[in-house]
Coordinates of C-alpha atoms in Angstrom, one line a residue:
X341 CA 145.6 45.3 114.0
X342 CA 143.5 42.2 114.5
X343 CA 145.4 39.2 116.2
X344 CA 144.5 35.9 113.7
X345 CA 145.6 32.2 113.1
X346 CA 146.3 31.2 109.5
X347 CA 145.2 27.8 109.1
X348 CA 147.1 26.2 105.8
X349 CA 144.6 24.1 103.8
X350 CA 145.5 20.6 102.2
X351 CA 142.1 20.0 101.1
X352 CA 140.7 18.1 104.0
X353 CA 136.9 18.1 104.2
X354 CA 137.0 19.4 107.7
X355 CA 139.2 22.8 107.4
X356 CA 136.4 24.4 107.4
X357 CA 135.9 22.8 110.6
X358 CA 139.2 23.7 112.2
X359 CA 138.5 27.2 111.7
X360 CA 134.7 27.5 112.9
X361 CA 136.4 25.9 116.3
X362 CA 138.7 28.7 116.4
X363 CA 136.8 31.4 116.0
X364 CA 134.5 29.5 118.8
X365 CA 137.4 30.8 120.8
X366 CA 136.7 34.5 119.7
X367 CA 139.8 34.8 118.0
X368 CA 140.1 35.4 114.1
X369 CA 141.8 33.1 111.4
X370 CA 141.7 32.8 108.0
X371 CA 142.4 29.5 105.3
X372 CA 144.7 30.1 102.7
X373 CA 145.7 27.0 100.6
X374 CA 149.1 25.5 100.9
X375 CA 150.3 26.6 97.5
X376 CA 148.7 30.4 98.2
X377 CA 150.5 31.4 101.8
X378 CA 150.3 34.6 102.0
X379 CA 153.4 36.6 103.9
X380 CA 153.1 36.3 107.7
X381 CA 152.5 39.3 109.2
X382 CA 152.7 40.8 112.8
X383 CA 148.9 40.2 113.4
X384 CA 149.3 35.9 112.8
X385 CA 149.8 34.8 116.1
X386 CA 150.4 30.9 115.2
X387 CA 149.4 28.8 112.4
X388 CA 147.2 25.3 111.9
X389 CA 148.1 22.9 109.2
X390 CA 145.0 21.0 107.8
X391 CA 144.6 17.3 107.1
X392 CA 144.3 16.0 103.8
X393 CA 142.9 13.2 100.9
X394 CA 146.7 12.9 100.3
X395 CA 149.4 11.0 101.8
X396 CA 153.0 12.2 102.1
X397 CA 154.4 9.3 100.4
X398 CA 152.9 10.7 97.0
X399 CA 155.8 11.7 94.7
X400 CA 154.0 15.0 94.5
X401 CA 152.8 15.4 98.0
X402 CA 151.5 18.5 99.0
X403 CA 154.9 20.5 100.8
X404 CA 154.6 24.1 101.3
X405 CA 157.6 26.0 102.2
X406 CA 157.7 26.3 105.9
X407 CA 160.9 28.1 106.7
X408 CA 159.2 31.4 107.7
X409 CA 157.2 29.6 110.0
X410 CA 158.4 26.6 111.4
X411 CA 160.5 27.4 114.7
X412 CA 159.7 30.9 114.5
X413 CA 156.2 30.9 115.5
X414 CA 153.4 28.2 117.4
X415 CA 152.6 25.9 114.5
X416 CA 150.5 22.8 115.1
X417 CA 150.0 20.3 112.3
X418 CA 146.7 17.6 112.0
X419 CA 146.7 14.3 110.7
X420 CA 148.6 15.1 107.2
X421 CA 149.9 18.3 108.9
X422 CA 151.4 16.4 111.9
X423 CA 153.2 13.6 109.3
X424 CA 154.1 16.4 106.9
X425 CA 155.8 18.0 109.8
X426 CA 157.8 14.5 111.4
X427 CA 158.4 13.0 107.6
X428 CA 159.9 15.7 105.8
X429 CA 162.0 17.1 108.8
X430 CA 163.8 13.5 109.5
X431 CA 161.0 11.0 110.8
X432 CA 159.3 8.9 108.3
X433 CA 155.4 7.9 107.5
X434 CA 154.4 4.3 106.8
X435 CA 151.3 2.8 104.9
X436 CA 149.3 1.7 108.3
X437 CA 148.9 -2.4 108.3
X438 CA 145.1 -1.6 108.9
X439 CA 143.3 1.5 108.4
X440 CA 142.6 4.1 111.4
X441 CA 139.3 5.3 111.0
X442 CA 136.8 6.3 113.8
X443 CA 136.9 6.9 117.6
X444 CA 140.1 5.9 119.6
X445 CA 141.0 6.6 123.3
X446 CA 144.5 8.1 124.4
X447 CA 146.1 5.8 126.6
X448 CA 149.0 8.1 127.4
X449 CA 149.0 12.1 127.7
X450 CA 152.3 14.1 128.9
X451 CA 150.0 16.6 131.0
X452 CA 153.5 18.6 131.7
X453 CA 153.1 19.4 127.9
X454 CA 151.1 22.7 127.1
X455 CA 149.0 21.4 124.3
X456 CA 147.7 18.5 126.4
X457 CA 147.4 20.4 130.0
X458 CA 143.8 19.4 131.4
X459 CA 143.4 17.3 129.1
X460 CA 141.5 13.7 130.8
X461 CA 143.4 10.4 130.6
X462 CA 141.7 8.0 128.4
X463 CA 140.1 11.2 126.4
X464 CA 138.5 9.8 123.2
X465 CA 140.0 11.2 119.8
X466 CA 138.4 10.7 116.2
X467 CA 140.7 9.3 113.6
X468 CA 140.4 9.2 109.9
X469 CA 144.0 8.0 108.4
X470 CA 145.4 5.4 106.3
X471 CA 149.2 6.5 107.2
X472 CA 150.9 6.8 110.2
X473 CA 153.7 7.9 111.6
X474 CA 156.2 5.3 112.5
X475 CA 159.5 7.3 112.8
X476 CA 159.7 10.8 114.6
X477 CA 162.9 13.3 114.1
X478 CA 165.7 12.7 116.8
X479 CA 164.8 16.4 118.2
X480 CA 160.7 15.2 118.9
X481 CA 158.9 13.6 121.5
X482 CA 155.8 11.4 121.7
X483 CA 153.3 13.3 124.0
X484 CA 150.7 11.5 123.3
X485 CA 149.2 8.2 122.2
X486 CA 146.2 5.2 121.4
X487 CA 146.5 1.5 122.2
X488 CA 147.2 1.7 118.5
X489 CA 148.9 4.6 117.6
X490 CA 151.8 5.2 119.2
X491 CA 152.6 8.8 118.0
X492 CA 149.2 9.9 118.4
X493 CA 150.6 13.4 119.4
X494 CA 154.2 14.9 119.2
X495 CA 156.2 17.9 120.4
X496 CA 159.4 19.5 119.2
X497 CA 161.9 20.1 122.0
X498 CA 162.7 23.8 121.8
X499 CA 160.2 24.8 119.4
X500 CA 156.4 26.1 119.6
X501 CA 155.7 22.9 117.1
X502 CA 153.3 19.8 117.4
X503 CA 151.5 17.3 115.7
X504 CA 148.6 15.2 116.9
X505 CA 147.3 12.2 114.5
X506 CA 143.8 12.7 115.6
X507 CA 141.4 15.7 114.2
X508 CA 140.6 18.2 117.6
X509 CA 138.0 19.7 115.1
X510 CA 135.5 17.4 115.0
X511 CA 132.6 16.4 117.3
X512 CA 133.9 13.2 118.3
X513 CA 137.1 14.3 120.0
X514 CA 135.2 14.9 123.3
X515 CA 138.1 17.4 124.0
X516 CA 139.1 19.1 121.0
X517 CA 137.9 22.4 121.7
X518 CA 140.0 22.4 125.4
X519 CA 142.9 20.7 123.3
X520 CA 142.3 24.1 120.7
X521 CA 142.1 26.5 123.2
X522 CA 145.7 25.2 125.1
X523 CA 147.7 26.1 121.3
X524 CA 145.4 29.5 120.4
X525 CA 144.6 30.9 123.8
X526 CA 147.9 29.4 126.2
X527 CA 150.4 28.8 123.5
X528 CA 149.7 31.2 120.7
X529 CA 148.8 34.0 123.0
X530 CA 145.9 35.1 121.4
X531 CA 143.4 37.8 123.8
X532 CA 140.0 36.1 122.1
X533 CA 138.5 39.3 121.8
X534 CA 137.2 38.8 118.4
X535 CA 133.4 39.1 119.3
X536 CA 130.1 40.6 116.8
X537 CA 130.5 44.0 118.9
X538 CA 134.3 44.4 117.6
X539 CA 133.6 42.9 114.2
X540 CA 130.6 45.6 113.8
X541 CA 132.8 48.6 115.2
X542 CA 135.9 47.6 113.0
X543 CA 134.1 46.9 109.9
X544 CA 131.9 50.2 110.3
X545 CA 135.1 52.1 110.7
X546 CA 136.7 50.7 107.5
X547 CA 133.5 51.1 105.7
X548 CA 133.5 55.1 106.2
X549 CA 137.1 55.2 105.4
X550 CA 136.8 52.8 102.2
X551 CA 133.5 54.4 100.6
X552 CA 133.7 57.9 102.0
X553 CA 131.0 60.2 100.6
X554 CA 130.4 57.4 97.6
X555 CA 126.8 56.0 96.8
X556 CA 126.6 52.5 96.8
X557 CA 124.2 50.0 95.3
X558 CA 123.2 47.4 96.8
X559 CA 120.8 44.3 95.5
X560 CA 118.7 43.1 98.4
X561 CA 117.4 39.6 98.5
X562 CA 115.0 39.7 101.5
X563 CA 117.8 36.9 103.1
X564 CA 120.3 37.1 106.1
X565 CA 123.6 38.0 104.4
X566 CA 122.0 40.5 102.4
X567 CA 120.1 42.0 104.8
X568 CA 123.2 42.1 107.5
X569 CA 125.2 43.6 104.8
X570 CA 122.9 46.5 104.0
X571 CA 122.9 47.6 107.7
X572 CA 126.3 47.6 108.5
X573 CA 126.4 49.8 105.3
X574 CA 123.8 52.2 106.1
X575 CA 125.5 52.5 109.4
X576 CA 128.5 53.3 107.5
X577 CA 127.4 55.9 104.8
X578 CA 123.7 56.3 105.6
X579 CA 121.7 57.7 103.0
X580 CA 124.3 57.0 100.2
X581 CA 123.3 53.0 100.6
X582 CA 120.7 52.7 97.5
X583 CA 119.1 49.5 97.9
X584 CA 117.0 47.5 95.2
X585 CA 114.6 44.7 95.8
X586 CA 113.6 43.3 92.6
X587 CA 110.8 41.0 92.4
X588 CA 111.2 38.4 90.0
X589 CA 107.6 36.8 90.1
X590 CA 109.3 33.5 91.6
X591 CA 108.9 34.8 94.9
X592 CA 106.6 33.2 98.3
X593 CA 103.6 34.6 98.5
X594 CA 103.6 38.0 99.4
X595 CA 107.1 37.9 99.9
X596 CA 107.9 41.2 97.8
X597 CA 105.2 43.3 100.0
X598 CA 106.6 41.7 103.3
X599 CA 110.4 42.0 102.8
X600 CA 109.9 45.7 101.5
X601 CA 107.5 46.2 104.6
X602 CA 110.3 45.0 107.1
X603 CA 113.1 46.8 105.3
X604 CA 110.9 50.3 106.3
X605 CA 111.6 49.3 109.8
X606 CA 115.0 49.1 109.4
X607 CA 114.9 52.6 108.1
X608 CA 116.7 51.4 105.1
X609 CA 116.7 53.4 101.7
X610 CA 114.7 50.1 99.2
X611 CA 113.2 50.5 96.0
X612 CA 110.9 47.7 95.0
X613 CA 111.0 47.0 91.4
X614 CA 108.1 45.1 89.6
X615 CA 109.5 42.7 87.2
X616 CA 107.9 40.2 86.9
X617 CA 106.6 40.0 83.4
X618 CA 110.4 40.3 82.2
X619 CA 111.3 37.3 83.8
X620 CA 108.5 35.2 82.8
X621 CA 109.1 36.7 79.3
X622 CA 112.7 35.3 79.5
X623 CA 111.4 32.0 80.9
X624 CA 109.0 31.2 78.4
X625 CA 109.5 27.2 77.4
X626 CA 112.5 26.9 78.9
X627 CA 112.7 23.9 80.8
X628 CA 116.1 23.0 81.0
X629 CA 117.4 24.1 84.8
X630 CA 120.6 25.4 84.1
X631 CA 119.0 27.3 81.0
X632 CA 116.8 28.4 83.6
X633 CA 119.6 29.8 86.0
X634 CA 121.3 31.9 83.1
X635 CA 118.2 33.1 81.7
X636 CA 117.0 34.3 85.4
X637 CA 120.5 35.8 85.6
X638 CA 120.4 37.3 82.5
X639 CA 117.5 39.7 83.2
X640 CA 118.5 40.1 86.9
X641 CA 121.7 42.0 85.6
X642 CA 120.1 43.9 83.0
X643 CA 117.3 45.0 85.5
X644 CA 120.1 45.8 87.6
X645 CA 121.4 47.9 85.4
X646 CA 118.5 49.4 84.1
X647 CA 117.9 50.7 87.7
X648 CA 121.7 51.7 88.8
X649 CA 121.7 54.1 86.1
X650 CA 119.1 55.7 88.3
X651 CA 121.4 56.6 91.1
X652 CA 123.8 59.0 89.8
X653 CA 127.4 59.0 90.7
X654 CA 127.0 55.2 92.2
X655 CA 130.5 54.0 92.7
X656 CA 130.3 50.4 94.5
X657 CA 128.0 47.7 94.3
X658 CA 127.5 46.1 97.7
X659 CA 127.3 42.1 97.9
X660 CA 126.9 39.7 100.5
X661 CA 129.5 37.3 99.8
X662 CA 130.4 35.4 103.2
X663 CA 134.1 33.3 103.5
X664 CA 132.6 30.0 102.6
X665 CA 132.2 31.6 99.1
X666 CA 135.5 33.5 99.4
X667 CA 137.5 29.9 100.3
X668 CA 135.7 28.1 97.3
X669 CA 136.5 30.2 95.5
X670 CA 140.3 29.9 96.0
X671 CA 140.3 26.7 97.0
X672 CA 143.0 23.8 97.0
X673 CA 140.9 22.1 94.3
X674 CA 141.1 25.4 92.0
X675 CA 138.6 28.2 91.7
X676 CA 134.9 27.2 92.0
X677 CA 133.4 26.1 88.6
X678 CA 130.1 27.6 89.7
X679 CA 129.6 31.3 90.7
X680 CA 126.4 31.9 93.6
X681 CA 124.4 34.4 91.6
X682 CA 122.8 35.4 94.7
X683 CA 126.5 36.4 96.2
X684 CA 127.5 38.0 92.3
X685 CA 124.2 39.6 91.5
X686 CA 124.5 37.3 88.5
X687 CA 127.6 38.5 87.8
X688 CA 127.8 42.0 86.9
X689 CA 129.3 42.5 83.6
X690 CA 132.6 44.9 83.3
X691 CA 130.4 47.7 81.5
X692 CA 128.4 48.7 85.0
X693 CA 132.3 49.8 86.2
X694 CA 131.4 49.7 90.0
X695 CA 134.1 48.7 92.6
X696 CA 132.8 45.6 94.7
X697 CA 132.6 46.0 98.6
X698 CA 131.9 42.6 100.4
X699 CA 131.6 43.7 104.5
X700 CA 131.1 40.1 105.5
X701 CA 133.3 38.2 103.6
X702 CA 135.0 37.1 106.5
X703 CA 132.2 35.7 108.0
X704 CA 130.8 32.3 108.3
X705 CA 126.9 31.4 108.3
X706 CA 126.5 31.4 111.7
X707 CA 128.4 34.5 112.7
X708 CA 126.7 36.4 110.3
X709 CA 123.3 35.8 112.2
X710 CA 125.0 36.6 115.4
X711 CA 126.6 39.8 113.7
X712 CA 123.3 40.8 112.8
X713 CA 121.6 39.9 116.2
X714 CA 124.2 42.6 117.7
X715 CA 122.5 44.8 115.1
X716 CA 118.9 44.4 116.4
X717 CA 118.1 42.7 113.2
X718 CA 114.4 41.1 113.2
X719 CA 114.6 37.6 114.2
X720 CA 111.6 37.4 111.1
X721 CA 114.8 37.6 108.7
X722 CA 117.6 36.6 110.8
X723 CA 115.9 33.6 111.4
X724 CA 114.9 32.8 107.5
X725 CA 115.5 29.5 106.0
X726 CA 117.5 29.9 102.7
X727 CA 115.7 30.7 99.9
X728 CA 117.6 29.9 96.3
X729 CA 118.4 32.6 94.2
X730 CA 116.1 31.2 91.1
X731 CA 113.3 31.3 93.1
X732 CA 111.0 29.1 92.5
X733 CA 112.2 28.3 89.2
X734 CA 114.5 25.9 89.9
X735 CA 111.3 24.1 92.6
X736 CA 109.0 23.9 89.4
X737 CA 110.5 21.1 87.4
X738 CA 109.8 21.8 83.7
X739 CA 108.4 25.0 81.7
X740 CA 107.6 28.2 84.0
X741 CA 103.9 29.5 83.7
X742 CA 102.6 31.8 85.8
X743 CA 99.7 29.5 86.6
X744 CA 101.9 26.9 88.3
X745 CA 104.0 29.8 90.1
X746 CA 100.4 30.5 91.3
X747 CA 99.9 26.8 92.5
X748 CA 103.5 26.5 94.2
X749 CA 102.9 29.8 96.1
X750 CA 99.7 28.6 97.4
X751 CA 100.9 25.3 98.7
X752 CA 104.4 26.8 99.9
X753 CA 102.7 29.0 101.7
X754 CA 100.4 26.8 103.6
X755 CA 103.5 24.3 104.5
X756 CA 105.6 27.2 105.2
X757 CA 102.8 29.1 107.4
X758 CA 101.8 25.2 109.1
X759 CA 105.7 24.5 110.3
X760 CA 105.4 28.0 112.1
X761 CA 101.9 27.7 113.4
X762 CA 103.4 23.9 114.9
X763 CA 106.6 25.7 116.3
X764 CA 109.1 23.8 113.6
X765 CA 109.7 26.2 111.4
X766 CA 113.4 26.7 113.8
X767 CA 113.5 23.1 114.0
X768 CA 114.1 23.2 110.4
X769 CA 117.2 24.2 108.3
X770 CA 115.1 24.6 104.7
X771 CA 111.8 23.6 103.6
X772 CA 109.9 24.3 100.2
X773 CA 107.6 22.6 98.0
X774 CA 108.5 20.8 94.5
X775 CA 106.0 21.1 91.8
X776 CA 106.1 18.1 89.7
X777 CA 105.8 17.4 86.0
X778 CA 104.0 14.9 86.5
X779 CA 99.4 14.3 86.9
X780 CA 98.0 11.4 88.9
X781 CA 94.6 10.3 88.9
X782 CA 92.4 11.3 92.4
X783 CA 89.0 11.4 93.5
X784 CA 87.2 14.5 95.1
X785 CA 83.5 14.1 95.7
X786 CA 82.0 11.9 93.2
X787 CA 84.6 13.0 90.5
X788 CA 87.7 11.7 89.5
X789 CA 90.1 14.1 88.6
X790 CA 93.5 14.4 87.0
X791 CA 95.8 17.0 88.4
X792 CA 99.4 17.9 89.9
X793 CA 101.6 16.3 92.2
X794 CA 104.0 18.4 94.5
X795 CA 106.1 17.4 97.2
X796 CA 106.8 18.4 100.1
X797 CA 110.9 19.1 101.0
X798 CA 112.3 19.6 105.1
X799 CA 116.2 18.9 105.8
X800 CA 118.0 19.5 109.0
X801 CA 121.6 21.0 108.5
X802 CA 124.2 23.3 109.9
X803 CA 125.9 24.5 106.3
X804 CA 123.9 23.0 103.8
X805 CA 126.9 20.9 102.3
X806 CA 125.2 17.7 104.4
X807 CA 121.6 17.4 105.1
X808 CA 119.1 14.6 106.7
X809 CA 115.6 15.2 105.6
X810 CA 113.2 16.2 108.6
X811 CA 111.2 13.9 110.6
X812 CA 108.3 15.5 110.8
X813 CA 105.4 14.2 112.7
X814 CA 102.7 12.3 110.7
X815 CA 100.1 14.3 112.2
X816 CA 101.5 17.4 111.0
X817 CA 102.0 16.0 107.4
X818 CA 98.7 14.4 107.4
X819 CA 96.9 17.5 108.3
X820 CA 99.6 20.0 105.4
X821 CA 98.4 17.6 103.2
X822 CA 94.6 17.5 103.8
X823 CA 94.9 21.4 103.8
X824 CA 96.9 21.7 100.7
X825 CA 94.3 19.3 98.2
X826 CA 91.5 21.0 99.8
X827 CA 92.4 24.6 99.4
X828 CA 94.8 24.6 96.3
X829 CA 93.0 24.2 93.1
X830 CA 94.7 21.9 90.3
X831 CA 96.5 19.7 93.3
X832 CA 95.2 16.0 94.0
X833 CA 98.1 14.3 95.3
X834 CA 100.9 15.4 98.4
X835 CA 104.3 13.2 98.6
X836 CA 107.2 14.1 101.2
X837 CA 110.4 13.5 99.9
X838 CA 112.5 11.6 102.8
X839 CA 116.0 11.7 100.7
X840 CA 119.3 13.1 102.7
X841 CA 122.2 15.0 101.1
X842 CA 124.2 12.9 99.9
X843 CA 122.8 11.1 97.7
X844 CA 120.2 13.8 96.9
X845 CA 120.9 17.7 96.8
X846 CA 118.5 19.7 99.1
X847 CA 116.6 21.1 95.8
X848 CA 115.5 18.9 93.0
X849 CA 117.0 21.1 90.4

């Protein structure tokens, strides 16, 4: 039985947030939107309601049912949770006469409350609201509080229930993680024994007694959820793990040769299949990018197939879906409009009849890489920027030819190999190069010439939902550039693209 905290989603853009912070704390929780509870069982040790984009005044307000929870276990609400909690139990929620956004300092704490033991006077707190709380229930009490919010946190005399105005997720609430760790560790009880080494022992164990003496087939991408994926399965059932690394001629450079030269190190059970020529085939004057996607899809899955049918008696198909995947796609919004191909294999059609098994679907990004560091993965792979699942495709703006795959892999390769040569390939989140449908007029020698533009793309990031683009030093870009028009045939002109996410996505396409 593994201890957890259920946080209850409203649809705030930081409940993602909340529950990265509490799994900080080596203790497991799960989102669950507030119209999807699911029943509380023995394992949830306390639950976390979420902020919102809505206000409790709405005539259709957000209001799960909380009578198998509330009083009956540690429940801490934030921002909306906290007025959700005080308005519809007997207090009452105002429009605020200015709104509270940004950094505050509490100006009183109740220290002989649990929820704010050790936590400083004067602490700074990070709101983002445009109600407050003006009234709390007779049976409440004000435990904390700003210069301008009074009822900046609350308690419930004779229950394990609070409320604090302020978000204890974020950055800028110096002591949110302390603030965290009193409800989960003091209050909730919870033994933070969640660590890589327990997730890797439990999920091995349920693996074995799940797949048994099945084969599974697994699509390998050369990336870090993939990758983490296949060796908690091998571990599992061994030789019954097929793998299959297809090269889809929009590959790096050499990439194909290298991933399937690392994967023998791993003793891993790969087959490399070549095909490229079907891809390109599929490509053929398609510029459109979303045409591009499907068609990429498209022959993905029927390779796929093509190559399961190979393995007899194949029974699963392994994936490497991780839980920001899982919550989109049960979010508060609705189910995700878009499907990951990378995470769906393209999205297997109902004839292949293979039952799915997703071993890290629980896991965020960053655990994943620390899952697969407890593994002895290769830094060369835990450490890989993310690569989109087009390829190259979707960095080649127009038709696909295999000449200008040719030109991108060249210059890719000598940004890609010049950030790790200059010791900021780690500095960087992602970094590619964009070939452009577009010819500008240079001189080389005593020739003009008329040739390609590509640009050059580095952002910064923690999830990829946000990203700053890099600031790379002008040397560096000076000399990438130099290299690239002197040693890549059919380029004349280098740009770097110095957009941030939002407005601009990370890929161009």
């Amino acid at each position: 039985m593994q201890e957890q905290i259920l946080i209850i989603d409203f649809g705030s853009q930081f409940t993602q947030l909340i529950a990265r912070r509490v799994r900080e704390l080596n203790v497991y929780c799960e989102i669950h939107p507030y119209n999807k509870i699911p029943a509380i069982s023995k394992d949830v040790k306390g639950v976390i309601l979420s902020g919102s984009p809505h206000s409790v005044r709405e005539e259709n307000a957000p209001q799960p049912d909380l009578s198998n929870i509330k009083g009956k276990m540690p429940l801490l609400g934030v921002c909306y949770g906290a007025q959700l909690l005080s308005h519809f139990y007997g207090g009452e929620v105002a429009k605020s006469n200015t709104r509270e956004y940004g950094r505050a300092n509490l100006n009183f704490v109740n220290h002989d409350n649990e929820l704010f033991q050790t936590i400083s006077p004067n602490s700074q707190v990070w709101m983002s609201h445009g109600d407050s709380i003006v009234k709390i229930p007779d049976n409440y009490e004000i435990i904390a509080s700003t210069h301008d919010v009074k009822v900046a946190g609350y308690a419930v005399k004779g229950e394990k229930t609070y409320g604090v105005q302020f978000h204890p997720e974020v950055y800028h609430t110096t002591e949110g993680h302390q603030l965290l760790k009193n409800f989960v560790i003091d209050i909730c009880g919870c033994q933070g024994d969640w660590t890589p080494d327990s997730f890797i022992d439990t999920t091995i164990a349920e693996l074995k007694q799940k797949i048994g003496s099945d084969k599974v087939i697994l699509g390998l991408s050369g990336g870090v959820d993939s990758s983490v994926a296949a060796v908690l399965l091998h571990k599992a059932i061994g030789k019954n793990l097929h793998c299959i690394f297809v090269d889809n001629g929009l590959l790096r450079k050499n990439e194909f040769e290298g991933v399937l030269e690392s994967y023998k190190h791993m003793g891993l059970n790969v087959k490399g299949v070549n095909a490229k020529d079907r891809f390109y085939d599929a490509l053929k004057g398609v510029s459109d990018p979303e045409k591009k996607r499907k068609a990429i899809g498209k022959v993905f899955v029927d390779v796929f197939d093509d190559e399961s049918k190979l393995v007899t008696d194949a029974k699963w198909l392994g994936q490497g879906t991780i839980y920001p995947d899982v919550i989109e796609s049960v979010s508060v919004k609705g189910p995700s409009a878009t499907i990951k191909s990378h995470h769906n294999v393209g999205g297997l059609p109902d004839y292949m009849k293979l039952s799915v098994v997703e071993p890290l679907r629980s896991l965020f990004k960053d655990e994943v890489r620390r899952v697969g560091k407890a593994l002895l993965i290769d830094d060369i792979i835990l450490g890989r920027h993310p690569f989109p699942g087009p390829g190259l495709a979707i960095r080649i703006l127009g038709d696909i030819t295999v000449e200008k795959v040719a030109i991108l892999q060249e210059v890719d390769a000598i940004f890609i190999d010049g950030l790790k040569s200059h010791d900021l390939y780690d500095q960087v989140w992602q970094a590619g190069a964009i070939y452009l449908p577009i010819q500008s007029v240079g001189v080389m020698g005593d020739e003009r010439t008329y040739e390609n533009v590509v640009a050059l793309r580095a952002v910064s990031s923690t999830d990829g939902m946000t990203a700053d683009w890099c600031h790379l030093p002008y040397e560096f870009l000076a000399k990438i550039s130099n290299e690239i028009i002197n040693k890549v045939k059919g380029v004349n002109r280098v740009v770097y693209d110095i957009s941030s996410k939002p407005p601009a996505t990370i890929e161009w396409e």
